[in-house]
mmCIF file of C-alpha atoms in Angstrom:
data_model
loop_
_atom_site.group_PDB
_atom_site.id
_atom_site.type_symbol
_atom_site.label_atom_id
_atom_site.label_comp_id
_atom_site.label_asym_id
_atom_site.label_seq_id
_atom_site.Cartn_x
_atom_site.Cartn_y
_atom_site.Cartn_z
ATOM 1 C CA UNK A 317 15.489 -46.318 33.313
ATOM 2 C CA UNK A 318 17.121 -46.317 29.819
ATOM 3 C CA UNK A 319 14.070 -48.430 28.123
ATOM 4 C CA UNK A 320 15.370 -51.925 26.273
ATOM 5 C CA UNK A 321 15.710 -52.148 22.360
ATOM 6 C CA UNK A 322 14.231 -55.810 21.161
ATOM 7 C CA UNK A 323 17.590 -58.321 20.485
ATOM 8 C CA UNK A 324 18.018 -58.315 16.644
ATOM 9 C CA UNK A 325 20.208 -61.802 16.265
ATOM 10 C CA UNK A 326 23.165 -61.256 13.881
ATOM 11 C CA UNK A 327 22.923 -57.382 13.891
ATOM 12 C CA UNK A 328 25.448 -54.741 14.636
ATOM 13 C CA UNK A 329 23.848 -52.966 17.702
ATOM 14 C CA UNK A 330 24.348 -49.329 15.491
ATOM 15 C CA UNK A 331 21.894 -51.511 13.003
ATOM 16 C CA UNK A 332 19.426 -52.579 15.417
ATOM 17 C CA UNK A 333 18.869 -49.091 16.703
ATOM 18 C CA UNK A 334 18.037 -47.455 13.540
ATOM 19 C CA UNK A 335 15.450 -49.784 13.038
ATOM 20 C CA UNK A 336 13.623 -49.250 16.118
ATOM 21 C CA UNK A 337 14.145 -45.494 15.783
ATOM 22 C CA UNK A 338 11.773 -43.982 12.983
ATOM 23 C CA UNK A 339 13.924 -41.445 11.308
ATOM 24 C CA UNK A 340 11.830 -38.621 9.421
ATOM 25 C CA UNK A 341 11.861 -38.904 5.883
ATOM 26 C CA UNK A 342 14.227 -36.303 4.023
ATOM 27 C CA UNK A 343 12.598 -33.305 2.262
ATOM 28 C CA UNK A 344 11.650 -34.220 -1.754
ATOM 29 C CA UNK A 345 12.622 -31.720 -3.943
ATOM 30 C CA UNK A 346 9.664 -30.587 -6.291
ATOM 31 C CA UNK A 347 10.280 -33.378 -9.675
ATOM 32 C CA UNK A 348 7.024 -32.400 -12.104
ATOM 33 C CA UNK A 349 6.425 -29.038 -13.413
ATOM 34 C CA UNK A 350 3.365 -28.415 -11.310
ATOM 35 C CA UNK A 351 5.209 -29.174 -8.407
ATOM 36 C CA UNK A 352 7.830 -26.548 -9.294
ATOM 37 C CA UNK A 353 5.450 -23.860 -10.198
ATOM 38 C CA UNK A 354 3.680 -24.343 -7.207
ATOM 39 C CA UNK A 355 7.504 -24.098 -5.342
ATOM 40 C CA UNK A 356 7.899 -21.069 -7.029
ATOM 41 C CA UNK A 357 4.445 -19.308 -5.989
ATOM 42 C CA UNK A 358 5.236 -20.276 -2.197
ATOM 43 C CA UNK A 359 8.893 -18.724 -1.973
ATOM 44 C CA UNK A 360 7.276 -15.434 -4.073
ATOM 45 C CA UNK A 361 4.282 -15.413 -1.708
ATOM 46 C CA UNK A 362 6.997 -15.453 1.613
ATOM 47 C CA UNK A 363 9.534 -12.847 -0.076
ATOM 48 C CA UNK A 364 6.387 -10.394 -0.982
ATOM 49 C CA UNK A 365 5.281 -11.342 3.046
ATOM 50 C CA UNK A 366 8.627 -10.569 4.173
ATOM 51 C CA UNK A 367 9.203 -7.092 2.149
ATOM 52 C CA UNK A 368 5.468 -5.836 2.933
ATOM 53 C CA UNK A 369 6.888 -4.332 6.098
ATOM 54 C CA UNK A 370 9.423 -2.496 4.458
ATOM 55 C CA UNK A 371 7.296 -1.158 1.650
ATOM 56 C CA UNK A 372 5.203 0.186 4.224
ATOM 57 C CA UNK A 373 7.762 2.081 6.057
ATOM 58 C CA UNK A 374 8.946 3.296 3.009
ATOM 59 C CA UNK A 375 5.519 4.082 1.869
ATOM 60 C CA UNK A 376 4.918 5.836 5.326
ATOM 61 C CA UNK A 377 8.157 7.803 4.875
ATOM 62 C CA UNK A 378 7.766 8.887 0.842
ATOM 63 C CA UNK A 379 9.147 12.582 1.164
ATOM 64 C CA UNK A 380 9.828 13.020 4.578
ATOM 65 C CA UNK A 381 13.309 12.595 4.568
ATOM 66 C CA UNK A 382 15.661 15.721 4.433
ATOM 67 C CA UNK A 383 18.638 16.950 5.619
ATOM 68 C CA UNK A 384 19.902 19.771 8.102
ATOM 69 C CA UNK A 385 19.171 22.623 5.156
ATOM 70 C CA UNK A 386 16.007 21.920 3.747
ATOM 71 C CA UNK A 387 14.115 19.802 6.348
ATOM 72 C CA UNK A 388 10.533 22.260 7.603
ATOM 73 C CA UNK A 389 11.140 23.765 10.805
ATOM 74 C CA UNK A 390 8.973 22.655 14.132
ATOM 75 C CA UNK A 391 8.861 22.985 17.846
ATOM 76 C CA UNK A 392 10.738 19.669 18.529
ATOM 77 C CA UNK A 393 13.438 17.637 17.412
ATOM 78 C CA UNK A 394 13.756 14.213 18.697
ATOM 79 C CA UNK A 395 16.834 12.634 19.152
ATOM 80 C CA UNK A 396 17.408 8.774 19.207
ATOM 81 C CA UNK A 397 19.642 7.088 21.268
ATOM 82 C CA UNK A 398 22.496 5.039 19.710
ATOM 83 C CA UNK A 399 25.146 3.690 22.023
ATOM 84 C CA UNK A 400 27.358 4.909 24.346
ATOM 85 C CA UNK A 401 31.743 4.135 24.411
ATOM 86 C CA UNK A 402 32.767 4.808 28.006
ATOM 87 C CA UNK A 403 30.526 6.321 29.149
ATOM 88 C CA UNK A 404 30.445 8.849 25.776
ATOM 89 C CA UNK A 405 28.033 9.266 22.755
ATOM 90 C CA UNK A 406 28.941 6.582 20.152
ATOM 91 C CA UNK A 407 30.652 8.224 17.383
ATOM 92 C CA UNK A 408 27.164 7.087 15.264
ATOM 93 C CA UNK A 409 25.257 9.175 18.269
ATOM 94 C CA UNK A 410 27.515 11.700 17.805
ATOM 95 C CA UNK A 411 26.367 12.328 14.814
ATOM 96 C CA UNK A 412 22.809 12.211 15.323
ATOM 97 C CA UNK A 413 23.684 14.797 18.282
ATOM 98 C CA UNK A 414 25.835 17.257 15.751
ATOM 99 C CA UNK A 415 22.778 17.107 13.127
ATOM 100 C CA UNK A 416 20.381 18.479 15.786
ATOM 101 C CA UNK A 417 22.577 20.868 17.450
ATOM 102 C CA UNK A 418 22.399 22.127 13.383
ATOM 103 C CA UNK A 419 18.950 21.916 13.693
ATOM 104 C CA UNK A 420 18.777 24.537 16.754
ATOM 105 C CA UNK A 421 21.575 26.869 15.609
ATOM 106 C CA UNK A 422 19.683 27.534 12.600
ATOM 107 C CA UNK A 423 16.079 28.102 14.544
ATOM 108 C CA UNK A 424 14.575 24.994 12.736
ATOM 109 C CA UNK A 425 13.848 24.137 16.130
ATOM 110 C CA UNK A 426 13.186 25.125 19.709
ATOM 111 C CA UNK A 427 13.622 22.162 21.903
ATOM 112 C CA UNK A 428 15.213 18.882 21.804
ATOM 113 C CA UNK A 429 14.080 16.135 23.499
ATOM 114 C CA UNK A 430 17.002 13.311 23.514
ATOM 115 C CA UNK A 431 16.030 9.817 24.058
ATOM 116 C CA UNK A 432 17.815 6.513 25.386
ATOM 117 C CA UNK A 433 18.490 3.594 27.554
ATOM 118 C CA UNK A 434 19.266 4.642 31.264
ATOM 119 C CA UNK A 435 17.620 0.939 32.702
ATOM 120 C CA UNK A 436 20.960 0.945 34.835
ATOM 121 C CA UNK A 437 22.732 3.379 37.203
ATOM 122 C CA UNK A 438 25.568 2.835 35.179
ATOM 123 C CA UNK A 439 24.549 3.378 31.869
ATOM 124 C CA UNK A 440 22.804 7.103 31.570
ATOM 125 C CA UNK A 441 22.427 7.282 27.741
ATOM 126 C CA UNK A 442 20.484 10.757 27.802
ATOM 127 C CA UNK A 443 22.370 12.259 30.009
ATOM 128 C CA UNK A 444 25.616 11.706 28.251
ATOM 129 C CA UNK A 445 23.591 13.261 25.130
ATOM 130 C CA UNK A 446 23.273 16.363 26.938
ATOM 131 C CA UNK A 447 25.928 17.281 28.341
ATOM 132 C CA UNK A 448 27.192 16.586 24.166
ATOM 133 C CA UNK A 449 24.839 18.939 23.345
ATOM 134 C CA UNK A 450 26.209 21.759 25.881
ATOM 135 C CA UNK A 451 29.242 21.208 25.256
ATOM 136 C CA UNK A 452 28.210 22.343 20.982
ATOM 137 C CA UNK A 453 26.076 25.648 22.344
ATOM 138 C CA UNK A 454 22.715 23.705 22.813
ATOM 139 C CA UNK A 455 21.700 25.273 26.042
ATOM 140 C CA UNK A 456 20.748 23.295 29.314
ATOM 141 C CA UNK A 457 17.383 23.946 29.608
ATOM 142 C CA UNK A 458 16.448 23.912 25.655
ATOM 143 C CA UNK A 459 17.004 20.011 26.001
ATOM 144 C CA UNK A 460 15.079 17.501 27.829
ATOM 145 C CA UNK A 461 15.516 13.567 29.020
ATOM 146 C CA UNK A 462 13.205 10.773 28.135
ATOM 147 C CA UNK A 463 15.090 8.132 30.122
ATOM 148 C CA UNK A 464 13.495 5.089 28.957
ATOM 149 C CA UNK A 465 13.149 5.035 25.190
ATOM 150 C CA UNK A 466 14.058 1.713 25.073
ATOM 151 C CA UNK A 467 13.276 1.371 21.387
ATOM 152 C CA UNK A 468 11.707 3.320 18.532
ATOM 153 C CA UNK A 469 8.180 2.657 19.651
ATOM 154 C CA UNK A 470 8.667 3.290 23.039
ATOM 155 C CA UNK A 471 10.552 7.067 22.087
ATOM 156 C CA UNK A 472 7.664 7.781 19.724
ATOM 157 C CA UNK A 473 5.314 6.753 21.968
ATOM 158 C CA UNK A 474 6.719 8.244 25.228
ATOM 159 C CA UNK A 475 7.281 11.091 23.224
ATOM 160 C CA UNK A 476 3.472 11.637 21.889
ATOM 161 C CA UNK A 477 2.417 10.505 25.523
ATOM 162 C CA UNK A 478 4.378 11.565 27.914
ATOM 163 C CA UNK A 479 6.181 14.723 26.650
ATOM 164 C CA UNK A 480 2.982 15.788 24.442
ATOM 165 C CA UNK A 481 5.184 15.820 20.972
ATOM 166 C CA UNK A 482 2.610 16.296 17.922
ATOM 167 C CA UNK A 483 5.146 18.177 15.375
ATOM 168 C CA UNK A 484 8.379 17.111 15.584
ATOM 169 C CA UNK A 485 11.570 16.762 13.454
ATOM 170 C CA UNK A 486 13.253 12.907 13.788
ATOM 171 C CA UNK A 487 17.270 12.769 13.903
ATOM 172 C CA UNK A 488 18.993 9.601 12.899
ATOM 173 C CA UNK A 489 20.978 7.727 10.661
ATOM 174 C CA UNK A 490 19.746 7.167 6.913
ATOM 175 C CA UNK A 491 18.707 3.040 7.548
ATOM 176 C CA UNK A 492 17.193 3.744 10.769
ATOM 177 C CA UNK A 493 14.676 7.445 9.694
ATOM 178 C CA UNK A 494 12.421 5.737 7.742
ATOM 179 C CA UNK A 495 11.447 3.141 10.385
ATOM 180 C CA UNK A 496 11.125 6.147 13.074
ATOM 181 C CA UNK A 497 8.923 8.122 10.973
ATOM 182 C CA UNK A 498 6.720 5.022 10.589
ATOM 183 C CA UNK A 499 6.337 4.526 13.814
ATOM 184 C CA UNK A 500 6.558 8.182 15.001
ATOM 185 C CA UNK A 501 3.731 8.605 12.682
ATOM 186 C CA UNK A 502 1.804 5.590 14.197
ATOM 187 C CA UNK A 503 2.654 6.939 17.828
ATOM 188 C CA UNK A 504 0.196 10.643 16.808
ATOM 189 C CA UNK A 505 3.277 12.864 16.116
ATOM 190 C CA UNK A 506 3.497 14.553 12.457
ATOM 191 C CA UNK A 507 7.069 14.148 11.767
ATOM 192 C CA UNK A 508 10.437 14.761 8.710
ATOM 193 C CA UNK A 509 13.024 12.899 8.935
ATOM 194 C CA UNK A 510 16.961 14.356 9.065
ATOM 195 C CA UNK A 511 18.945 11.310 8.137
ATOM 196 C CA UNK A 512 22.673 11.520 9.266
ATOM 197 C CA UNK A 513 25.107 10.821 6.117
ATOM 198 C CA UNK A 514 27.402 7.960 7.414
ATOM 199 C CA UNK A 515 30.200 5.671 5.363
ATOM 200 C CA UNK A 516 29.457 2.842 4.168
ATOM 201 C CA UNK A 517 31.315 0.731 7.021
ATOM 202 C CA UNK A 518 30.320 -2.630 8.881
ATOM 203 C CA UNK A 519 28.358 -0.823 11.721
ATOM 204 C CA UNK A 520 25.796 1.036 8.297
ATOM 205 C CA UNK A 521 25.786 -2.297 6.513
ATOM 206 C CA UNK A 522 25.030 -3.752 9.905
ATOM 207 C CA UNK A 523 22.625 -1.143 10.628
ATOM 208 C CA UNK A 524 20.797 -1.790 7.237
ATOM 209 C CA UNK A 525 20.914 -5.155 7.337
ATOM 210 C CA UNK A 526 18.750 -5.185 11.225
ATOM 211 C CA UNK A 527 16.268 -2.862 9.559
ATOM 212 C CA UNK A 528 14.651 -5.880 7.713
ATOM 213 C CA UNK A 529 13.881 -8.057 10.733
ATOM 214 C CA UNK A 530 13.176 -4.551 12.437
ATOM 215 C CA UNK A 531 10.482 -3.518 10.341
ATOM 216 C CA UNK A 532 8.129 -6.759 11.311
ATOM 217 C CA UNK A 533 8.192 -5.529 14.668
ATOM 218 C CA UNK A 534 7.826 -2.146 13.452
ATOM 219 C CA UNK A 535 4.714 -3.052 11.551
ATOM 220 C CA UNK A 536 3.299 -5.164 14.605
ATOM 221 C CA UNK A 537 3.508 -2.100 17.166
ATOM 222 C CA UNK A 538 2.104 0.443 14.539
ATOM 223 C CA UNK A 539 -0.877 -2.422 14.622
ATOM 224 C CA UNK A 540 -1.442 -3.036 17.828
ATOM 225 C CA UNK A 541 0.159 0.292 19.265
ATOM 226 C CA UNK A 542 1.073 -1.258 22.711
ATOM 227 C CA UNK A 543 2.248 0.630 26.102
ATOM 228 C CA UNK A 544 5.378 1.475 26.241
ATOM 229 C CA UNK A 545 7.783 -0.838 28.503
ATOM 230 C CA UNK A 546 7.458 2.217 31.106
ATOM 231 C CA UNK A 547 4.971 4.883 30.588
ATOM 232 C CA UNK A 548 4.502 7.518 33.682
ATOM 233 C CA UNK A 549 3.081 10.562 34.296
ATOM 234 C CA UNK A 550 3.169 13.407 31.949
ATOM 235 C CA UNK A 551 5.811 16.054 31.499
ATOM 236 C CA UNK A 552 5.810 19.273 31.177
ATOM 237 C CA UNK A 553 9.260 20.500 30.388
ATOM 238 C CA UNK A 554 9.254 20.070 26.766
ATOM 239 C CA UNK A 555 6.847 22.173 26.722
ATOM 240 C CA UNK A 556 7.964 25.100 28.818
ATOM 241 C CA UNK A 557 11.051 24.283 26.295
ATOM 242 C CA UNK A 558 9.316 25.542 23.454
ATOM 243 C CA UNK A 559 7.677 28.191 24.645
ATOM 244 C CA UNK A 560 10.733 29.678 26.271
ATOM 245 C CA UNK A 561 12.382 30.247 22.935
ATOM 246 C CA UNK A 562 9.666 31.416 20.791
ATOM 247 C CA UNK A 563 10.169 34.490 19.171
#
């Protein structure tokens, strides 16, 4: 029951109930100069808070990002999922997938290991990466599936864990390398960067814009390094990868 507000005699009902309701008091803006300075010093303290993940990814990534031509060669490239149209590589994916097919055609790497979001029987995001990769003269058994790299730390992770990546070269698009290395780097594997050259459209801005809110979780999982959503037993494939096309 709908408790009873006390009878104010000769007041509008709309009157009586905002005096028996306590509304909270509206925020003061700062009015003395100490109060302003010390305004001031707060909002720098949570902007330097907020940008401290960033510097460190940054930090973390100082020098490691190249391109196709000039990136060291290793045993490994990791690819990162990004979307699939139809059943199809995104065209951003696509890109990703071109840059390492690059990468193998020009012996900067052995193996790929491509790695997505198959949590659903319809959705098979590393498989529609390789058969992309086949279809540009990657061959079949040079590439293999990590089917549950749900996220950056779970592909880095799975990939140091599961699929026994130490070296690797990381392919992705220029907002997102830095934060893979990071974490990639956090994960146990040594790792350069290839970042994909995109233009400047909504998706990149988009992209760029996530990376800030992505790098606090980045920096929490490089702390506390947690399991990945699915972990498994180990693999050996990538490995028999590598050693398959050494020279």
């Amino acid at each position: 029951m709908r408790p009873r507000l006390p009878r104010r005699a000769g007041l509008p009902p709309s009157v009586r109930l905002a005096r028996c309701v306590r509304l909270p008091h509206r925020v003061r803006l700062p009015r003395t100069t100490r109060e302003r300075r010390r305004a001031v010093r707060v909002v720098a303290a949570l902007c330097v808070l907020a940008l401290a993940p960033m510097t460190w990814m940054y930090m973390t990534a100082s020098g490691r990002v190249r391109n196709v031509a000039d990136v060291p060669s290793e045993p490994v490239a990791v690819v990162f999922g990004a979307g699939l149209v139809n059943g199809a590589p995104s065209p951003y994916l696509a890109h990703r997938l071109d840059a390492a097919a690059g990468l193998y055609r020009d012996h900067k790497v052995r193996a790929l290991l491509v790695t997505g979001d198959n949590s659903r029987t319809d959705y098979d995001e590393p498989g529609a990466m390789r058969a992309y990769l086949t279809r540009h003269g990657v061959p079949y058994q040079q590439i293999v599936l990590d089917y549950a790299g749900f996220d950056t730390w779970d592909s880095c992770a799975r990939a140091r864990r599961i699929f026994g990546v130490t070296h690797a070269v990381l392919v992705s698009q220029g907002f997102h390398i830095r934060r893979a290395i990071a974490l990639c780097e956090a994960a146990g594997i040594t790792s350069y960067g290839v970042a994909v050259a995109e233009p400047h459209d909504v998706t990149w801005y988009y992209g760029g814009t996530r990376e800030v809110g992505a790098a606090a979780k980045a920096a929490l999982d490089a702390l506390v390094r947690p399991d990945p959503s699915l972990l498994g037993r180990k693999e050996t494939a990538l490995t028999a990868a590598v050693r398959r096309a050494r020279p």
